[in-house]
Coordinates of C-alpha atoms and ligand atoms in Angstrom, one line a residue:
X1394 CA -79.4 -148.8 -9.4
X1395 CA -80.5 -145.4 -7.9
X1396 CA -79.4 -144.2 -4.7
X1397 CA -82.6 -144.3 -2.1
X1398 CA -83.7 -140.8 -1.1
X1399 CA -84.3 -139.7 2.3
X1400 CA -85.7 -136.6 3.8
X1401 CA -84.7 -135.8 7.7
X1402 CA -86.9 -133.3 8.9
X1403 CA -86.3 -131.8 12.6
X1404 CA -85.8 -128.6 14.2
X1405 CA -82.5 -129.1 15.3
X1406 CA -79.1 -130.8 14.4
X1407 CA -75.7 -130.3 15.4
X1408 CA -73.4 -128.4 14.8
X1409 CA -76.3 -125.8 13.6
X1410 CA -78.9 -125.6 16.6
X1411 CA -79.1 -127.9 19.9
X1412 CA -81.0 -127.5 22.6
X1413 CA -81.0 -131.3 23.7
X1414 CA -80.3 -134.7 22.5
X1415 CA -82.5 -134.7 19.2
X1416 CA -79.8 -132.4 17.6
X1417 CA -76.8 -134.9 18.4
X1418 CA -78.8 -137.4 16.9
X1419 CA -79.8 -136.1 13.7
X1420 CA -76.4 -134.7 12.8
X1421 CA -74.8 -138.3 13.2
X1422 CA -77.6 -140.0 11.9
X1423 CA -77.2 -138.0 8.6
X1424 CA -73.4 -138.4 8.5
X1425 CA -74.7 -142.1 9.0
X1426 CA -76.8 -142.6 6.8
X1427 CA -74.6 -140.4 3.9
X1428 CA -71.6 -142.7 4.8
X1429 CA -73.8 -145.8 4.1
X1430 CA -74.8 -144.5 0.6
X1431 CA -78.1 -143.2 1.2
X1432 CA -79.0 -139.9 -0.2
X1433 CA -79.9 -138.0 2.6
X1434 CA -80.9 -134.3 3.0
X1435 CA -81.8 -132.7 6.3
X1436 CA -84.6 -130.4 6.2
X1437 CA -84.6 -127.8 9.1
X1438 CA -85.6 -124.2 9.9
X1439 CA -83.5 -121.5 8.9
X1440 CA -82.7 -120.0 12.1
X1441 CA -79.9 -117.1 12.2
X1442 CA -77.6 -119.7 13.6
X1443 CA -78.2 -122.5 10.9
X1444 CA -78.4 -120.1 8.2
X1445 CA -74.8 -118.7 9.4
X1446 CA -73.2 -121.9 9.4
X1447 CA -74.4 -124.4 6.8
X1448 CA -72.2 -124.1 3.8
X1449 CA -72.3 -123.3 0.1
X1450 CA -75.9 -121.9 0.9
X1451 CA -77.8 -121.0 -2.3
X1452 CA -81.7 -120.3 -3.0
X1453 CA -83.4 -123.2 -4.4
X1454 CA -86.8 -122.3 -5.0
X1455 CA -89.7 -119.6 -3.5
X1456 CA -92.0 -121.2 -0.7
X1457 CA -95.2 -119.0 -1.7
X1458 CA -98.1 -119.0 0.9
X1459 CA -96.9 -121.0 3.7
X1460 CA -98.6 -120.4 6.8
X1461 CA -97.5 -117.3 8.2
X1462 CA -96.3 -115.6 5.1
X1463 CA -93.7 -116.8 2.2
X1464 CA -90.6 -118.1 2.6
X1465 CA -87.6 -119.8 0.6
X1466 CA -85.9 -122.9 0.4
X1467 CA -82.2 -122.7 0.8
X1468 CA -79.6 -125.5 0.1
X1469 CA -76.2 -125.9 1.6
X1470 CA -74.0 -128.8 3.6
X1471 CA -73.3 -129.5 6.9
X1472 CA -70.4 -127.5 8.3
X1473 CA -68.7 -130.6 9.7
X1474 CA -70.0 -133.7 7.8
X1475 CA -70.9 -132.4 4.4
X1476 CA -74.6 -133.8 4.4
X1477 CA -76.8 -132.0 2.4
X1478 CA -79.2 -129.6 4.1
X1479 CA -82.1 -127.3 3.0
X1480 CA -83.3 -124.4 5.4
X1481 CA -86.5 -122.6 5.3
X1482 CA -85.8 -119.2 5.3
X1483 CA -88.8 -117.2 6.8
X1484 CA -89.1 -114.3 9.2
X1485 CA -91.2 -116.7 11.5
X1486 CA -87.7 -118.4 12.2
X1487 CA -85.6 -115.4 11.8
X1488 CA -85.1 -114.1 15.4
X1489 CA -85.1 -117.3 17.0
X1490 CA -81.8 -117.7 19.0
X1491 CA -80.0 -120.1 21.3
X1492 CA -83.1 -121.7 22.2
X1493 CA -85.4 -121.7 19.3
X1494 CA -89.1 -122.2 21.0
X1495 CA -89.0 -120.1 23.8
X1496 CA -88.6 -115.7 24.6
X1497 CA -85.8 -114.9 26.4
X1498 CA -88.4 -115.3 30.1
X1499 CA -88.4 -118.9 28.8
X1500 CA -91.9 -118.0 27.6
X1501 CA -93.1 -120.4 24.6
X1502 CA -93.5 -118.4 21.5
X1503 CA -96.7 -117.3 20.4
X1504 CA -96.0 -118.1 16.8
X1505 CA -94.9 -121.8 17.1
X1506 CA -98.0 -123.3 15.9
X1507 CA -97.4 -121.5 12.8
X1508 CA -93.6 -121.4 12.1
X1509 CA -93.4 -125.5 12.7
X1510 CA -96.7 -125.9 10.5
X1511 CA -94.7 -123.9 7.9
X1512 CA -91.2 -126.4 8.3
X1513 CA -94.1 -129.5 7.8
X1514 CA -95.5 -127.4 4.7
X1515 CA -92.3 -126.9 3.2
X1516 CA -91.1 -130.5 3.8
X1517 CA -94.6 -131.5 1.7
X1518 CA -93.8 -129.0 -1.1
X1519 CA -90.7 -130.9 -1.4
X1520 CA -92.3 -134.3 -1.4
X1521 CA -95.1 -133.6 -3.8
X1522 CA -92.2 -131.9 -6.2
X1523 CA -93.3 -128.3 -6.2
X1524 CA -89.7 -127.1 -5.6
X1525 CA -86.7 -127.8 -7.5
X1526 CA -85.2 -130.4 -4.9
X1527 CA -85.7 -133.9 -5.9
X1528 CA -88.4 -135.9 -4.5
X1529 CA -87.4 -138.1 -1.6
X1530 CA -88.7 -141.8 -1.5
X1531 CA -89.2 -141.5 2.3
X1532 CA -89.7 -138.6 4.5
X1533 CA -88.6 -139.1 8.3
X1534 CA -90.3 -136.7 10.4
X1535 CA -88.9 -136.2 14.1
X1536 CA -90.5 -135.0 16.9
X1537 CA -93.5 -132.7 17.3
X1538 CA -91.7 -130.0 14.9
X1539 CA -92.4 -132.4 12.1
X1540 CA -95.6 -134.0 13.1
X1541 CA -97.9 -132.6 10.7
X1542 CA -96.1 -134.0 7.5
X1543 CA -97.9 -136.9 7.1
X1544 CA -101.4 -135.1 8.2
X1545 CA -100.7 -132.6 5.1
X1546 CA -99.8 -135.4 2.4
X1547 CA -103.1 -136.9 2.9
X1548 CA -105.2 -133.7 2.8
X1549 CA -103.1 -132.1 -0.2
X1550 CA -103.1 -135.9 -1.9
X1551 CA -99.4 -136.5 -2.1
X1552 CA -98.5 -140.0 -2.5
X1553 CA -95.7 -142.0 -3.6
X1554 CA -93.8 -141.2 -0.3
X1555 CA -93.4 -142.9 2.5
X1556 CA -93.7 -141.3 6.0
X1557 CA -91.9 -142.4 9.0
X1558 CA -92.2 -140.5 12.5
X1559 CA -89.6 -141.1 15.3
X1560 CA -90.8 -139.9 18.9
X1561 CA -87.6 -138.3 20.7
X1562 CA -89.8 -137.8 23.5
X1563 CA -93.2 -138.2 24.0
X1564 CA -93.8 -135.3 26.6
X1565 CA -93.3 -132.5 23.9
X1566 CA -96.3 -132.7 22.0
X1567 CA -96.9 -129.4 20.1
X1568 CA -100.3 -129.0 21.8
X1569 CA -102.3 -125.9 19.9
X1570 CA -105.5 -124.2 20.2
X1571 CA -108.0 -125.3 17.5
X1572 CA -108.4 -121.9 16.2
X1573 CA -105.1 -122.2 14.1
X1574 CA -106.2 -125.3 12.1
X1575 CA -107.6 -123.3 9.0
X1576 CA -104.0 -120.9 9.0
X1577 CA -102.3 -124.2 9.0
X1578 CA -104.2 -125.9 6.4
X1579 CA -105.9 -128.8 8.8
X1580 CA -109.5 -129.6 8.0
X1581 CA -112.0 -129.9 10.6
X1582 CA -112.7 -133.7 10.3
X1583 CA -109.0 -134.5 10.9
X1584 CA -109.5 -133.3 14.7
X1585 CA -110.9 -135.7 16.1
X1586 CA -110.1 -138.1 19.0
X1587 CA -109.0 -140.7 16.4
X1588 CA -106.9 -138.3 14.7
X1589 CA -105.3 -135.0 16.2
X1590 CA -107.5 -133.8 18.7
X1591 CA -106.2 -133.8 22.1
X1592 CA -107.7 -132.4 25.0
X1593 CA -109.6 -129.8 23.3
X1594 CA -106.5 -128.8 21.3
X1595 CA -105.0 -129.9 18.2
X1596 CA -101.5 -131.9 18.6
X1597 CA -98.8 -131.8 15.8
X1598 CA -97.2 -135.1 17.7
X1599 CA -100.5 -136.8 17.5
X1600 CA -100.9 -135.8 14.0
X1601 CA -97.9 -137.7 13.5
X1602 CA -98.8 -140.8 15.4
X1603 CA -102.2 -141.2 13.6
X1604 CA -100.9 -140.5 9.8
X1605 CA -97.3 -141.8 9.6
X1606 CA -96.8 -145.0 7.8
X1607 CA -94.6 -146.2 10.7
X1608 CA -93.8 -144.9 13.8
X1609 CA -90.6 -145.4 16.0
X1610 CA -89.0 -144.5 19.2
X1611 CA -85.5 -144.9 20.5
X1612 CA -85.4 -147.6 23.1
X1613 CA -87.2 -150.8 23.4
X1614 CA -88.3 -150.1 26.7
X1615 CA -89.5 -146.6 26.0
X1616 CA -91.5 -148.2 23.4
X1617 CA -93.0 -150.2 25.9
X1618 CA -93.4 -147.4 28.5
X1619 CA -95.3 -145.1 26.1
X1620 CA -98.1 -147.8 25.6
X1621 CA -98.6 -147.4 29.4
X1622 CA -97.4 -145.0 32.2
X1623 CA -95.2 -142.8 30.3
X1624 CA -97.9 -142.5 27.3
X1625 CA -98.5 -138.5 28.5
X1626 CA -102.4 -139.2 27.6
X1627 CA -101.3 -140.8 23.9
X1628 CA -101.6 -144.4 25.3
X1629 CA -105.0 -145.2 23.0
X1630 CA -103.5 -144.0 20.1
X1631 CA -100.3 -145.6 20.5
X1632 CA -102.0 -148.6 21.5
X1633 CA -104.4 -148.3 18.3
X1634 CA -101.0 -148.0 16.2
X1635 CA -98.9 -150.3 17.9
X1636 CA -98.5 -152.8 15.0
X1637 CA -96.8 -149.8 13.1
X1638 CA -94.6 -149.0 16.2
X1639 CA -91.1 -149.9 16.9
X1640 CA -87.7 -149.0 18.6
X1641 CA -84.4 -148.1 17.0
X1642 CA -82.1 -147.3 19.8
X1643 CA -79.7 -144.2 18.8
X1644 CA -76.2 -144.3 18.6
X1645 CA -73.4 -142.1 19.1
X1646 CA -71.3 -139.9 17.4
X1647 CA -68.1 -141.7 17.7
X1648 CA -66.0 -139.1 16.1
X1649 CA -66.9 -136.5 18.4
X1650 CA -67.3 -138.3 21.5
X1651 CA -63.8 -140.5 21.5
X1652 CA -61.4 -140.0 24.7
X1653 CA -58.4 -140.9 22.4
X1654 CA -59.1 -138.5 20.0
X1655 CA -61.2 -136.0 21.4
X1656 CA -59.5 -132.1 20.8
X1657 CA -61.6 -130.7 23.6
X1658 CA -60.3 -132.5 26.3
X1659 CA -57.1 -131.6 28.2
X1660 CA -55.2 -135.0 27.5
X1661 CA -56.3 -137.9 25.5
X1662 CA -56.8 -141.3 26.8
X1663 CA -57.8 -145.1 26.1
X1664 CA -57.9 -148.1 27.9
X1665 CA -54.3 -149.0 27.0
X1666 CA -53.4 -146.0 28.8
X1667 CA -55.6 -144.2 31.3
X1668 CA -52.8 -141.7 32.5
X1669 CA -55.0 -139.2 30.7
X1670 CA -57.8 -139.5 32.8
X1671 CA -56.2 -138.5 35.7
X1672 CA -55.2 -135.3 33.6
X1673 CA -58.6 -134.4 32.8
X1674 CA -59.7 -135.0 36.4
X1675 CA -57.0 -132.2 37.3
X1676 CA -58.3 -129.9 34.9
X1677 CA -61.9 -130.6 35.5
X1678 CA -61.2 -129.7 39.3
X1679 CA -59.7 -126.7 38.4
X1680 CA -62.2 -125.7 36.0
X1681 CA -64.9 -125.8 38.5
X1682 CA -62.5 -124.4 41.3
X1683 CA -62.3 -127.3 43.2
X1684 CA -59.4 -128.4 45.6
X1685 CA -57.0 -130.6 42.7
X1686 CA -57.4 -133.8 44.6
X1687 CA -56.8 -137.1 42.4
X1688 CA -58.2 -139.5 45.0
X1689 CA -61.3 -137.8 46.0
X1690 CA -64.0 -139.2 43.7
X1691 CA -66.0 -136.5 41.4
X1692 CA -69.3 -136.7 41.0
X1693 CA -71.1 -134.8 37.7
X1694 CA -73.9 -133.8 36.8
X1695 CA -74.3 -132.8 33.0
X1696 CA -77.9 -132.5 32.0
X1697 CA -80.5 -130.1 31.6
X1698 CA -81.3 -128.6 34.8
X1699 CA -84.7 -129.7 34.8
X1700 CA -87.8 -131.2 37.0
X1701 CA -87.7 -134.0 34.2
X1702 CA -84.2 -134.3 35.1
X1703 CA -84.9 -134.6 39.0
X1704 CA -82.8 -131.5 39.6
X1705 CA -85.2 -131.1 42.5
X1706 CA -84.2 -134.6 43.9
X1707 CA -80.6 -133.8 43.3
X1708 CA -81.0 -130.8 45.4
X1709 CA -82.5 -132.6 48.1
X1710 CA -80.2 -135.4 48.5
X1711 CA -76.7 -133.5 48.2
X1712 CA -76.9 -131.6 51.4
X1713 CA -77.3 -135.1 53.5
X1714 CA -75.1 -136.9 51.4
X1715 CA -72.0 -134.3 51.9
X1716 CA -72.0 -134.8 55.6
X1717 CA -72.8 -138.7 55.3
X1718 CA -69.8 -138.9 52.8
X1719 CA -66.8 -136.1 53.7
X1720 CA -64.9 -137.3 50.3
X1721 CA -66.1 -136.5 47.3
X1722 CA -66.8 -133.7 45.2
X1723 CA -69.3 -132.8 42.9
X1724 CA -69.5 -130.7 39.5
X1725 CA -72.5 -129.2 37.8
X1726 CA -72.8 -128.0 34.6
X1727 CA -76.2 -127.4 32.9
X1728 CA -78.9 -125.0 32.4
X1729 CA -82.6 -125.3 32.3
X1730 CA -85.2 -124.1 35.2
X1731 CA -84.2 -120.8 37.1
X1732 CA -85.4 -121.5 40.5
X1733 CA -83.3 -125.1 40.3
X1734 CA -79.9 -123.2 39.1
X1735 CA -80.4 -120.7 41.8
X1736 CA -80.2 -123.4 44.5
X1737 CA -77.5 -125.3 42.9
X1738 CA -75.3 -121.7 42.7
X1739 CA -76.5 -121.8 46.6
X1740 CA -75.1 -125.0 47.2
X1741 CA -71.8 -124.1 45.7
X1742 CA -71.3 -121.1 48.4
X1743 CA -72.3 -123.2 51.1
X1744 CA -69.7 -125.9 50.1
X1745 CA -67.2 -124.2 48.3
X1746 CA -64.5 -126.7 48.6
X1747 CA -67.0 -129.4 47.6
X1748 CA -69.5 -128.5 45.0
X1749 CA -68.5 -126.3 41.4
X1750 CA -71.0 -124.9 39.5
X1751 CA -71.4 -123.6 36.0
X1752 CA -74.8 -122.6 35.1
X1753 CA -74.8 -122.6 31.1
X1754 CA -74.0 -125.0 28.6
X1755 CA -70.9 -125.5 26.2
X1756 CA -69.5 -128.4 24.8
X1757 CA -66.1 -128.0 25.6
X1758 CA -67.1 -128.4 29.5
X1759 CA -69.6 -131.1 28.4
X1760 CA -66.3 -132.9 27.2
X1761 CA -64.1 -132.1 30.2
X1762 CA -67.3 -133.2 32.4
X1763 CA -67.3 -136.6 30.8
X1764 CA -63.5 -136.9 30.7
X1765 CA -62.5 -135.9 33.9
X1766 CA -65.4 -137.0 36.5
X1767 CA -65.6 -140.4 38.0
X1768 CA -69.2 -140.9 38.3
X1769 CA -71.9 -139.0 36.5
X1770 CA -75.3 -138.7 38.3
X1771 CA -77.8 -139.0 36.0
X1772 CA -81.4 -139.1 38.0
X1773 CA -84.5 -138.6 35.5
X1774 CA -87.9 -139.4 35.7
X1775 CA -88.2 -140.7 32.3
X1776 CA -85.9 -140.9 29.4
X1777 CA -86.6 -142.1 26.0
X1778 CA -82.8 -143.0 24.8
X1779 CA -80.5 -140.7 27.0
X1780 CA -77.0 -140.0 25.2
X1781 CA -75.4 -138.3 28.3
X1782 CA -74.8 -141.8 30.2
X1783 CA -73.2 -143.3 27.3
X1784 CA -71.1 -140.3 26.4
X1785 CA -69.7 -140.7 30.2
X1786 CA -69.4 -144.2 29.9
X1787 CA -67.4 -144.1 26.6
X1788 CA -64.8 -142.0 28.9
X1789 CA -64.6 -144.6 31.8
X1790 CA -67.0 -142.3 33.8
X1791 CA -69.2 -144.6 35.4
X1792 CA -73.4 -143.5 35.5
X1793 CA -75.3 -143.6 38.8
X1794 CA -78.9 -143.4 37.0
X1795 CA -82.4 -143.6 36.8
X1796 CA -83.5 -147.4 35.6
X1797 CA -86.0 -145.9 33.5
X1798 CA -86.4 -146.0 29.3
X1799 CA -83.3 -146.2 27.4
X1800 CA -81.2 -146.4 30.3
X1801 CA -82.5 -149.7 31.4
X1802 CA -81.4 -151.0 27.9
X1803 CA -77.6 -149.5 27.8
X1804 CA -76.6 -149.4 31.8
X1805 CA -76.0 -152.7 33.0
X1806 CA -76.4 -152.3 36.8
X1807 CA -73.6 -153.7 39.3
X1808 CA -76.1 -155.2 41.4
X1809 CA -76.2 -155.0 45.2
X1810 CA -74.0 -158.1 46.6
X1811 CA -70.4 -157.9 47.0
X1812 CA -70.1 -160.0 43.8
X1813 CA -70.0 -157.1 40.9
X1814 CA -72.3 -158.4 38.3
X1815 CA -70.4 -159.5 35.2
X1816 CA -70.4 -156.8 32.4
X1817 CA -71.5 -154.4 34.8
X1818 CA -71.4 -150.6 33.3
X1819 CA -73.2 -148.4 36.1
X1820 CA -75.7 -148.3 38.9
X1821 CA -78.8 -147.8 38.1
X1822 CA -81.9 -147.4 40.7
X1823 CA -85.7 -147.1 40.8
X1824 CA -87.6 -144.1 42.6
X1825 CA -87.6 -140.3 42.6
X1826 CA -86.9 -140.1 46.4
X1827 CA -83.7 -138.5 47.7
X1828 CA -83.4 -141.8 49.5
X1829 CA -83.0 -143.5 46.5
X1830 CA -80.6 -141.4 44.9
X1831 CA -78.7 -141.3 47.8
X1832 CA -78.4 -144.9 48.0
X1833 CA -77.4 -145.5 44.5
X1834 CA -74.6 -142.9 45.1
X1835 CA -73.3 -144.8 48.4
X1836 CA -73.5 -147.9 46.2
X1837 CA -71.4 -146.3 43.4
X1838 CA -69.0 -144.7 46.1
X1839 CA -68.4 -148.3 47.7
X1840 CA -67.9 -149.6 44.1
X1841 CA -65.0 -146.7 43.6
X1842 CA -63.4 -147.7 46.7
X1843 CA -62.5 -151.3 45.4
X1844 CA -59.8 -150.2 42.5
X1845 CA -60.0 -153.6 40.8
X1846 CA -63.9 -153.9 40.5
X1847 CA -64.0 -150.0 39.4
X1848 CA -61.4 -150.6 36.6
X1849 CA -63.4 -153.6 35.3
X1850 CA -66.7 -151.5 35.6
X1851 CA -64.7 -148.5 33.4
X1852 CA -63.4 -151.2 30.7
X1853 CA -66.7 -152.7 30.6
X1854 CA -68.2 -149.3 30.1
X1855 CA -65.6 -148.1 27.6
X1856 CA -65.6 -151.4 25.2
X1857 CA -69.7 -150.9 24.6
X1858 CA -70.4 -150.6 20.8
X1859 CA -72.7 -147.5 20.7
X1860 CA -72.2 -147.1 16.7
X1861 CA -74.4 -145.4 14.8
X1862 CA -73.7 -148.2 11.9
X1863 CA -76.5 -150.9 13.6
X1864 CA -78.8 -148.2 13.8
X1865 CA -78.9 -146.3 10.5
X1866 CA -79.1 -149.8 8.9
X1867 CA -82.1 -150.7 10.9
X1868 CA -83.5 -147.0 9.6
X1869 CA -82.7 -148.5 5.9
X1870 CA -84.6 -151.7 6.4
X1871 CA -87.5 -149.5 8.0
X1872 CA -87.7 -147.0 4.9
X1873 CA -87.3 -150.0 2.6
X1874 CA -90.8 -151.2 4.2
X1875 CA -92.5 -148.0 3.3
X1876 CA -90.5 -146.6 0.1
X1877 CA -93.0 -146.6 -3.2
X1878 CA -92.8 -150.0 -4.5
X1879 CA -90.6 -148.6 -7.5
X1880 CA -88.1 -147.5 -5.2
X1881 CA -88.0 -150.5 -2.6
X1882 CA -85.3 -152.2 -4.6
X1883 CA -83.0 -149.3 -3.9
X1884 CA -82.9 -149.5 -0.4
X1885 CA -83.0 -153.4 -0.3
X1886 CA -80.6 -153.9 -2.8
X1887 CA -78.5 -151.1 -0.3
X1888 CA -79.3 -153.4 2.5
X1889 CA -78.0 -156.6 0.5
X1890 CA -74.9 -154.8 0.1
X1891 CA -74.3 -153.6 3.6
X1892 CA -75.2 -156.9 5.2
X1893 CA -72.3 -158.7 2.6
X1894 CA -70.0 -160.5 5.5
X1895 CA -66.8 -158.2 3.7
X1896 CA -68.7 -154.8 3.5
X1897 CA -70.2 -155.2 7.1
X1898 CA -66.8 -156.4 8.8
X1899 CA -64.9 -152.9 7.4
X1900 CA -67.5 -151.0 8.1
X1901 CA -69.0 -152.1 11.9
X1902 CA -66.2 -150.5 13.9
X1903 CA -66.7 -152.4 17.6
X1904 CA -65.5 -149.5 19.4
X1905 CA -63.0 -146.4 18.5
X1906 CA -60.9 -147.8 21.7
X1907 CA -57.8 -149.5 20.6
X1908 CA -57.5 -151.8 23.5
X1909 CA -57.7 -155.7 24.5
X1910 CA -60.8 -156.7 25.8
Ligands
ADP66 P1 -81.9 -134.8 26.5 O1 -82.0 -134.6 25.1 O2 -83.3 -135.3 27.1 O3 -81.5 -133.6 27.5 P2 -80.1 -136.7 26.0 O4 -79.1 -137.4 27.3 O5 -80.4 -137.6 25.0 O6 -81.2 -136.1 27.0 O7 -79.1 -135.5 25.5 C1 -78.4 -134.8 25.8 C2 -77.3 -134.0 24.8 O8 -77.7 -132.0 25.4 C3 -76.0 -133.7 25.0 O9 -75.5 -133.8 24.2 C4 -75.8 -133.1 26.2 O10 -74.3 -132.8 26.3 C5 -76.5 -131.7 25.8 N1 -77.0 -131.2 26.9 C6 -76.8 -131.3 28.4 N2 -77.6 -130.5 29.0 C7 -77.6 -129.4 28.0 C8 -78.5 -128.3 28.0 N3 -78.3 -127.3 29.1 N4 -78.2 -127.1 26.7 C9 -78.1 -127.7 26.1 N5 -77.4 -129.1 25.6 C10 -77.5 -129.7 26.8
GLC67 C1 -84.8 -136.5 23.5 C2 -85.0 -137.5 24.7 C3 -83.3 -138.2 24.9 C4 -83.0 -138.8 23.9 C5 -83.1 -137.8 22.5 C6 -82.2 -138.2 21.2 O1 -84.0 -135.3 23.9 O2 -85.1 -137.0 26.1 O3 -83.6 -139.2 25.9 O4 -81.5 -139.5 23.8 O5 -84.3 -137.3 22.7 O6 -83.5 -139.6 21.0

């Protein structure tokens, strides 16, 4: 039986390029599908960082006449997992740096419309058999960057390849002026309200929603939210395509985020022996120039510092919280919108003994933060899935998070009363006012003051199963439903094999932590 072939199209993937959770997901999903015996290839732009880090790179095809000019298709493997990767080498991508979408002033790059159209065109060439790379059975587009694929396949009459689109964040839509349409190969009859027209522009994400065989998003609650109040103007088309919309919640890369083996943290620990967490806490306080106080709770914020992540609300809440509760410290690690970054720096100056801020983002500090903190602050106005609170839970750091999107599905709130809710892993709150966040922090600090309750929450959080195996199998099931008829048996056979009791037992690792429940 042949292996099922899947082309995973994305703009970012760890460890090549990352601006957020999408990169984590693609890197880990690719590795997980590959370990389950899917012949998976990641296709992404040939940014300089990607060309530098991918291994065994060689040119396999020319890609003449893509929008914006000629390009080349480079084949290699991911440096960490060995998963196959195709990179589109083009001048359109050759000067893009850490954040590949914006210039050094944070402004969207002018050629984004053409650049990401060329990514989709490259994917369609592979699907059409117009390169020297095997044609996939399914092409799986992720977010707006790859949104044009299904539309271009329709225009160009490419059949025999199933199309799936995953929405990781509906707020980013890839909406561009209509005058680019001819240049990117989109005919005017596709630019309608039922198609990809969106408020007088054309939307790459809407194109993916309109024409993909199947659409998924990354949590059950978000799948419901985007049909209504969090639809960002796409409610109508999403409701029209509701029958092909489903949720496949993400997993977490347990090789990277595992306190018992993490090479980036000061001391490893597990539920059996939490003493390493104390060492990690001291290290975190040291890294952020805070007094080394083992019994002072450390609250940490480790996300993009943006309006979405309620940076404004955190800034409004913290001064009063610091006055009201004289015994906690705060560490902030992240970057984002400059006005918030400045205000956080100012807060650190105002409270040097209590607030430590590092503007920027690096993996080592992110791991130190999840390992060393007691409480993770994760307020957010919307959250399709939310990897960050899960990372922290795996390290026994209890999240205080907004009750939106994926967070409602992954964090179990401790409840308001004296008796902690069974299985609680965090504190969830509703609302976007400073007082809503402050009340939730107050609740978390009260729980922290009850060591037995706190340890139970840590145990619950660290015991959760967030492995990629089930999500990857859900994707295989979805691929089976859209693969061309002659390839469907490859996916179904594989699923049958994976579901055999013996196979699933050895493959589903309930938790990376060796512990007694
Ligand atoms: P989102 O992708 O919306 O930020 P997630 O919580 O799902 O939310 O994923 C965030 C990922 O990005 C995590 O791996 C986190 O460590 C990382 N991250 C957080 N802040 C930054 C930042 N400023 N720059 C790059 N990556 C970041
Ligand atoms: C997006 C979402 C985030 C999700 C990630 C991976 O960045 O904002 O919630 O976890 O994609 O799917």
